[in-house]
Short mmCIF file of C-alpha atoms in Angstrom, two decimals:
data_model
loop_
_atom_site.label_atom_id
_atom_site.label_comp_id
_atom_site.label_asym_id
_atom_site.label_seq_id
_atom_site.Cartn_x
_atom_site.Cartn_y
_atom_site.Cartn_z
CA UNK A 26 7.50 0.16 -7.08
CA UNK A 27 10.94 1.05 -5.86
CA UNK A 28 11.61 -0.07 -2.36
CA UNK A 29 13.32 1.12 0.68
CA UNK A 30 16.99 0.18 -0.86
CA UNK A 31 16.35 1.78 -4.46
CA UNK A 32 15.09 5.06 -2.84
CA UNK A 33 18.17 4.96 -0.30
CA UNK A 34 20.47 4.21 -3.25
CA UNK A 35 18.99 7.44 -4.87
CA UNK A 36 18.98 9.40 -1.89
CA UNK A 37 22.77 9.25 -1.47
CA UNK A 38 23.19 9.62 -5.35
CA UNK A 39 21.52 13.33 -5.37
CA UNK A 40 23.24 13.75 -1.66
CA UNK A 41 25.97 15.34 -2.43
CA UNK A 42 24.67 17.79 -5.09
CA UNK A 43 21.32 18.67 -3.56
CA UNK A 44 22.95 19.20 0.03
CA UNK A 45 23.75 22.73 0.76
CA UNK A 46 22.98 23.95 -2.56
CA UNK A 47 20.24 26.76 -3.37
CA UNK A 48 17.80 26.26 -5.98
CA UNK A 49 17.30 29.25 -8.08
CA UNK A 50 14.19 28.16 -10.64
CA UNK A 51 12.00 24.85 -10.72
CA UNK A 52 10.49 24.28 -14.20
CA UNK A 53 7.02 22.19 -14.47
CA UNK A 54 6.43 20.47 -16.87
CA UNK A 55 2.71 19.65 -16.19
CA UNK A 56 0.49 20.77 -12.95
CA UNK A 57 0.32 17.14 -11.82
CA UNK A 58 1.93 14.14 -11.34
CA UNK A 59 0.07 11.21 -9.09
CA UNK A 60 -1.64 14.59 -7.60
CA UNK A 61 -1.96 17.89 -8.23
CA UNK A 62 1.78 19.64 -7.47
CA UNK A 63 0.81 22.46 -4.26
CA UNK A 64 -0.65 25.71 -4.88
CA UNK A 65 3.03 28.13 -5.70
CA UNK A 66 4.88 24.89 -5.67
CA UNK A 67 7.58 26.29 -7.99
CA UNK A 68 7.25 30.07 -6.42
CA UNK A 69 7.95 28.37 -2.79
CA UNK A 70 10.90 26.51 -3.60
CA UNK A 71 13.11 29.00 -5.32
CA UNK A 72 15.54 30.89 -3.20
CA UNK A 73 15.66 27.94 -1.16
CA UNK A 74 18.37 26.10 0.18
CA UNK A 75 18.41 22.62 0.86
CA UNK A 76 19.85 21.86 4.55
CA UNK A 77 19.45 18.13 4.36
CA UNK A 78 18.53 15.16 2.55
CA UNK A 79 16.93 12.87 4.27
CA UNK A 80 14.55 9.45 3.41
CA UNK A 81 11.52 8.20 5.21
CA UNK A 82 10.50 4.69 4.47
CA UNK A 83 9.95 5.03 1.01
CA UNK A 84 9.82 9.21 0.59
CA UNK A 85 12.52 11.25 -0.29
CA UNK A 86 12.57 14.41 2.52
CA UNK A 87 14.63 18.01 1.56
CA UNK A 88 14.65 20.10 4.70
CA UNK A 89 14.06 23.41 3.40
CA UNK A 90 15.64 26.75 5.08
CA UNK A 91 12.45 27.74 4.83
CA UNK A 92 11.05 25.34 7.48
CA UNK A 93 9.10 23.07 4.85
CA UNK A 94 10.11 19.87 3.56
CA UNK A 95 10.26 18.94 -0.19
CA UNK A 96 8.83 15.57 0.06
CA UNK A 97 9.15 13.38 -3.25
CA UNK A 98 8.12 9.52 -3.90
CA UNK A 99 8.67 8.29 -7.35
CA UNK A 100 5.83 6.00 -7.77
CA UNK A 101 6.38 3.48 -10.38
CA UNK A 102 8.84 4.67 -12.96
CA UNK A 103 10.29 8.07 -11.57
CA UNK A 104 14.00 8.23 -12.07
CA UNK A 105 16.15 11.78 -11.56
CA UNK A 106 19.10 12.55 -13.07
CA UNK A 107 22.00 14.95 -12.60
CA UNK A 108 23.54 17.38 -15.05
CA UNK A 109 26.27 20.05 -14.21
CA UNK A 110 28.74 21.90 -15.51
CA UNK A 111 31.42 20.90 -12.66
CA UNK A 112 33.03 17.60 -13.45
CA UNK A 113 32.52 14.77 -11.26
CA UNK A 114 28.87 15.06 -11.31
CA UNK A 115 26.99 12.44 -12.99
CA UNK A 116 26.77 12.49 -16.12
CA UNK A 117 24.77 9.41 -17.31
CA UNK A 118 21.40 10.04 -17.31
CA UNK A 119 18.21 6.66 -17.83
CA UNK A 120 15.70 9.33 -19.82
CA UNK A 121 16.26 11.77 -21.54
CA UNK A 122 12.98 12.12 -22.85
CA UNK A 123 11.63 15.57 -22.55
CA UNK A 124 8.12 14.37 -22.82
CA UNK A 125 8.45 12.86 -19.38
CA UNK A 126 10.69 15.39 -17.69
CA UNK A 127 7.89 16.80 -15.30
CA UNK A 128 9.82 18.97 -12.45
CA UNK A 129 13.34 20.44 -13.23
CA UNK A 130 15.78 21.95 -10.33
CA UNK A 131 18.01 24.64 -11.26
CA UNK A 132 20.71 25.37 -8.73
CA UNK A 133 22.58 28.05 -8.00
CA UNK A 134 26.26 25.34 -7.84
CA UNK A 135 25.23 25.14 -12.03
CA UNK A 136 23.54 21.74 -11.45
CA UNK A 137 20.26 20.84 -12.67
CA UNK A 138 18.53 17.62 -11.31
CA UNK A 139 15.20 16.58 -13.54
CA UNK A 140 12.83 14.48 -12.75
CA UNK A 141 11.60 12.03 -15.21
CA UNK A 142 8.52 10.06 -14.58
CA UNK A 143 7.07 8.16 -17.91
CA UNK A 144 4.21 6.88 -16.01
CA UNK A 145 3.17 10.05 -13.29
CA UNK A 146 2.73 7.88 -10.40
CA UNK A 147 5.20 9.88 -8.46
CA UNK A 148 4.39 12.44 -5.99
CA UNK A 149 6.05 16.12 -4.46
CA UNK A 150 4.61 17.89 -1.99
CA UNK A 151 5.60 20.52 0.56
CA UNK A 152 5.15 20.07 4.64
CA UNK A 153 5.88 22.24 7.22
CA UNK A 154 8.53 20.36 9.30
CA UNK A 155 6.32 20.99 12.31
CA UNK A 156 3.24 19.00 10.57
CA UNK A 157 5.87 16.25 8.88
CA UNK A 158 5.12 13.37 11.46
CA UNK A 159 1.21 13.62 11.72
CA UNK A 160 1.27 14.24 8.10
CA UNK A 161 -1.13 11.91 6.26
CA UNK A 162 1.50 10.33 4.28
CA UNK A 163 3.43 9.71 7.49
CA UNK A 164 1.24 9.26 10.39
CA UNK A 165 1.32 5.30 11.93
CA UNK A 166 4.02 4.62 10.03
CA UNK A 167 6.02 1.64 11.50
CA UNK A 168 10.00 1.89 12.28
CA UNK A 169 12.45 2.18 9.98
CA UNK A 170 13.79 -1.25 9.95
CA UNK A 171 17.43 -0.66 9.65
CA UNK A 172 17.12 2.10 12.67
CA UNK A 173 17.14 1.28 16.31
CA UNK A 174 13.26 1.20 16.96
CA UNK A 175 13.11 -2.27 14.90
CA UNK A 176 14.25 -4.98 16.66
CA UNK A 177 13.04 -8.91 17.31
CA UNK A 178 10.50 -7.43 20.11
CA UNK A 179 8.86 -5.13 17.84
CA UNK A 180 8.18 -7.77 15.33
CA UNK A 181 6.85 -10.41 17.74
CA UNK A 182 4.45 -7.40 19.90
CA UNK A 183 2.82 -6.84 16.03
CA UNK A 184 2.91 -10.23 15.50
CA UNK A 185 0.81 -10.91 18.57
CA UNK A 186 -1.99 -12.93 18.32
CA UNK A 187 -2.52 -11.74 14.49
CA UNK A 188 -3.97 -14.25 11.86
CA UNK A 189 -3.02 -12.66 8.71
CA UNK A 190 -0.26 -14.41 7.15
CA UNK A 191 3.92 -13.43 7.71
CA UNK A 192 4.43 -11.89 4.56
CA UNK A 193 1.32 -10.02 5.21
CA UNK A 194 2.80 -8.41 8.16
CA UNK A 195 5.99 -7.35 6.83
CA UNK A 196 4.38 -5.63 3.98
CA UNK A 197 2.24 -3.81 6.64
CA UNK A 198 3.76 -0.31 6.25
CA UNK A 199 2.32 0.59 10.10
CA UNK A 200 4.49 -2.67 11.65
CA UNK A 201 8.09 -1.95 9.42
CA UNK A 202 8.01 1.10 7.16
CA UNK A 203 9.50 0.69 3.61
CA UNK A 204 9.67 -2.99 2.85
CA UNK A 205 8.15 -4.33 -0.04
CA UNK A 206 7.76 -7.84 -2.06
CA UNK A 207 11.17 -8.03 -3.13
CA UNK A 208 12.98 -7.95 -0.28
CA UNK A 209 10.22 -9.71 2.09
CA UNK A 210 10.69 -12.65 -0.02
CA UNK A 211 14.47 -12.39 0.40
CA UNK A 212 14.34 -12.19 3.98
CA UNK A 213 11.88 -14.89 4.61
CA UNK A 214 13.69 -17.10 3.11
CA UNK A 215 17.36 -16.15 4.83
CA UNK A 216 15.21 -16.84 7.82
CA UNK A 217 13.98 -20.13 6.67
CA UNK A 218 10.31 -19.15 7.41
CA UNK A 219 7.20 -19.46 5.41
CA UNK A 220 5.49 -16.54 3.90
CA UNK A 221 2.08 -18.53 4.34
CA UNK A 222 3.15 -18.93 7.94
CA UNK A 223 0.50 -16.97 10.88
CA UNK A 224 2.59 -14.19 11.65
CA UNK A 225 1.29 -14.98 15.71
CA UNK A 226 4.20 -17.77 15.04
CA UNK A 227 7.24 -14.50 15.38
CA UNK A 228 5.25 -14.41 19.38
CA UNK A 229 5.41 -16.79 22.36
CA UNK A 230 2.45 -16.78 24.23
CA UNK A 231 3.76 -13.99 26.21
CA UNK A 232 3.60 -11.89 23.45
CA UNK A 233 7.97 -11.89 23.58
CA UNK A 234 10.01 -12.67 20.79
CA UNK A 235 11.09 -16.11 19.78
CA UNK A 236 14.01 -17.59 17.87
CA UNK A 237 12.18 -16.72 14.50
CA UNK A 238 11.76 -13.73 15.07
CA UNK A 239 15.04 -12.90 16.10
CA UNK A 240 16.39 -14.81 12.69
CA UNK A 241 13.43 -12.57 10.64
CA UNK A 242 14.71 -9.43 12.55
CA UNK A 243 18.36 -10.04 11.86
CA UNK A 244 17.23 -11.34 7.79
CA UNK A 245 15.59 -8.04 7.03
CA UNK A 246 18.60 -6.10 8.28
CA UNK A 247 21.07 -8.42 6.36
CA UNK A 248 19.20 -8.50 3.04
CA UNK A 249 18.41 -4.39 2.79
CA UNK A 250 22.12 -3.55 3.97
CA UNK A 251 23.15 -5.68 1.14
CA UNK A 252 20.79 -4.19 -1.18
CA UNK A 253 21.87 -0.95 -0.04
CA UNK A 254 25.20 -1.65 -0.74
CA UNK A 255 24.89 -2.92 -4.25
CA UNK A 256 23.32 -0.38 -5.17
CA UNK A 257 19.57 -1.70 -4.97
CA UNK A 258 17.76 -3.82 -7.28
CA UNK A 259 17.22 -2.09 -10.69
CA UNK A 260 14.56 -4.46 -11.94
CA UNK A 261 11.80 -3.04 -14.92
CA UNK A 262 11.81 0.70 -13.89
CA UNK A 263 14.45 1.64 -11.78
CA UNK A 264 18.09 2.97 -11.78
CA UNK A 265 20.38 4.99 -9.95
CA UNK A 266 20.75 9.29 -10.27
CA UNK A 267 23.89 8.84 -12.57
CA UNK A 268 21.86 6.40 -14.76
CA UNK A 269 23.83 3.23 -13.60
CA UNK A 270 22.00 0.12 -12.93
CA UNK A 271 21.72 -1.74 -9.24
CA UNK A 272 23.26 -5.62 -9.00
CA UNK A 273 21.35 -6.56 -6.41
CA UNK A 274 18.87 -8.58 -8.25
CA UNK A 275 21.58 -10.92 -9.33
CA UNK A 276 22.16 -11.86 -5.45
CA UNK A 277 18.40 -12.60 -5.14
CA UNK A 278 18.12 -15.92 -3.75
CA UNK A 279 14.36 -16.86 -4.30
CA UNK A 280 12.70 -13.34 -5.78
CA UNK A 281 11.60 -14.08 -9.68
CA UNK A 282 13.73 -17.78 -9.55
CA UNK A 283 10.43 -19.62 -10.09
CA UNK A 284 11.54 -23.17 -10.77
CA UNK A 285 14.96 -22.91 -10.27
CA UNK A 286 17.11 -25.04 -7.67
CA UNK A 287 16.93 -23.21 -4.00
CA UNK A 288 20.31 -21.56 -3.41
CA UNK A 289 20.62 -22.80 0.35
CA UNK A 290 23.81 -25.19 1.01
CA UNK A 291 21.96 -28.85 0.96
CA UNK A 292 18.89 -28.18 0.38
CA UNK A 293 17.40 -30.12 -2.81
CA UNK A 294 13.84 -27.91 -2.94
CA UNK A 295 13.07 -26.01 -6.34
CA UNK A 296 11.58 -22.65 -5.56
CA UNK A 297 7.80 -21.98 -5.97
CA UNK A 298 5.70 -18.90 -6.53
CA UNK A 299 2.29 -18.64 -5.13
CA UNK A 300 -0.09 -15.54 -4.85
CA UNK A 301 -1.23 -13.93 -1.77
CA UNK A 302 -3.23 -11.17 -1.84
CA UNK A 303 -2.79 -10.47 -5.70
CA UNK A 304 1.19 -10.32 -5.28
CA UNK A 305 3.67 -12.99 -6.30
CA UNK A 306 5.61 -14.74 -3.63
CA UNK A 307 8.57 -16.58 -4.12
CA UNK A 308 9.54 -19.08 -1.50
CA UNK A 309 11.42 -22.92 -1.03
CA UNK A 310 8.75 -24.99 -0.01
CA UNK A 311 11.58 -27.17 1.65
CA UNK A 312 13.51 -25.10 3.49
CA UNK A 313 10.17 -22.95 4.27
CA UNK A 314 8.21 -25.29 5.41
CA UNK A 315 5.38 -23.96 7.14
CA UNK A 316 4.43 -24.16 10.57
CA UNK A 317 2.16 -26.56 12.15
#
């Protein structure tokens, strides 16, 4: 499942195409992908123009002139890519299978963004803007950890008193929305903590933060901005709009590096993988020692 980087790293790929520009036709390929696409889906997006792009922990948001939102999540393999008569658009698309194109933009610039989606897990919708926020899809979700809401404080007052394990908590979409496996396990270990750690342990007894959670606040930061950067981490399914891959996953320092020598400066552990909650976790037993 792409996470928050990959979706950011495709946001700003279709940015500057999709911003501003009018769509004139959408083409279905099927009625469905993970759902059933809305009732006029098609009919209520053309003649629209697209005032912003926007993401939401793992969604893709198009603020419509027409006061609904576009909303788009591309499940396990969704890809889009970008074809246009104007050079300087990409050109370099992942699949061009037309078995799995499913929903097809035309634009009134000449452009036409596809989405392809070999698996239909994806999902588009349309929101009013009014109803985005207590919208199923986004109602209790946590902060968006590289905004201002997430900080060392907000960690430690969901950490409070809970049992369930660190890495638990991080994936917790209602404590930090958009993080996934990959990139817990990255930032875990940056912090030097233990995914099999309580996450009560990010809390003094107060309920503030301590100096764990300050590294673990500063760690998630570091490791998506990275990601972000590199273009996120184009591992089985995933790559960018103009079909290029991500480097990120050649940074990773414990992710899928089952057996191999930990990466930290003097530090002699050999990464493990365990399973929690029917999800790998990759962590330096050494470095990441859990607490006591």
């Amino acid at each position: 499942m792409p996470e928050l980087p990959e979706v950011e790293t495709v946001r700003r790929g279709l940015q500057p195409v999709l911003e501003g520009a009018r769509i004139t036709a959408v083409r279905l390929g099927r009625a469905d992908l993970r759902l059933p696409f809305p009732p006029g889906f098609a009919r209520r997006l053309a003649g629209c123009r697209i005032d912003a792009l926007g993401r939401r922990a793992k969604y893709l948001l198009a603020d419509l002139d027409s006061g609904e939102v576009l909303v788009m999540h591309l499940g396990m393999s969704g890809s889009f890519r970008i074809e246009a008569e104007a050079v300087g658009i990409f050109h370099h698309p992942r699949n061009r299978d037309p078995a799995h194109d499913h929903v097809v933009f035309e634009l009134a610039s000449g452009a036409r963004v596809t989405y392809n989606d070999p698996r239909r897990f994806g999902l588009m919708t349309l929101v009013p803007r009014a109803e985005l926020e207590s919208h199923r899809l986004f109602a209790g979700l946590g902060p968006e950890p590289l905004g201002n809401a997430f900080s060392a404080a907000t960690l430690a007052e969901a950490a409070r008193n809970r049992t369930t394990s660190l890495k638990a908590l991080l994936l917790d979409q209602h404590v930090i929305a958009g993080l996934g496996n990959i990139y817990v396990c990255e930032a875990l270990h940056r912090a030097g903590l233990s995914p099999l750690n309580a996450a009560a342990t990010l809390a003094t007894a107060s309920g503030a933060p301590n100096a764990a959670a300050t590294r673990l606040a500063g760690a998630v930061r570091e490791v998506l901005t990275e990601a972000i950067a590199a273009g996120g981490s184009s591992i089985a399914d995933h790559a960018r709009p103009d079909g290029s891959l991500g480097y990120f996953q050649h940074a990773f320092r414990v992710y899928d590096r089952e057996g191999e020598p930990c990466p930290r400066p003097r530090c002699r552990g050999i990464v493990r993988r365990e399973v929690q909650a029917g999800r790998s976790t990759f962590f330096c037993p050494a470095c990441q020692r859990p607490s006591r």
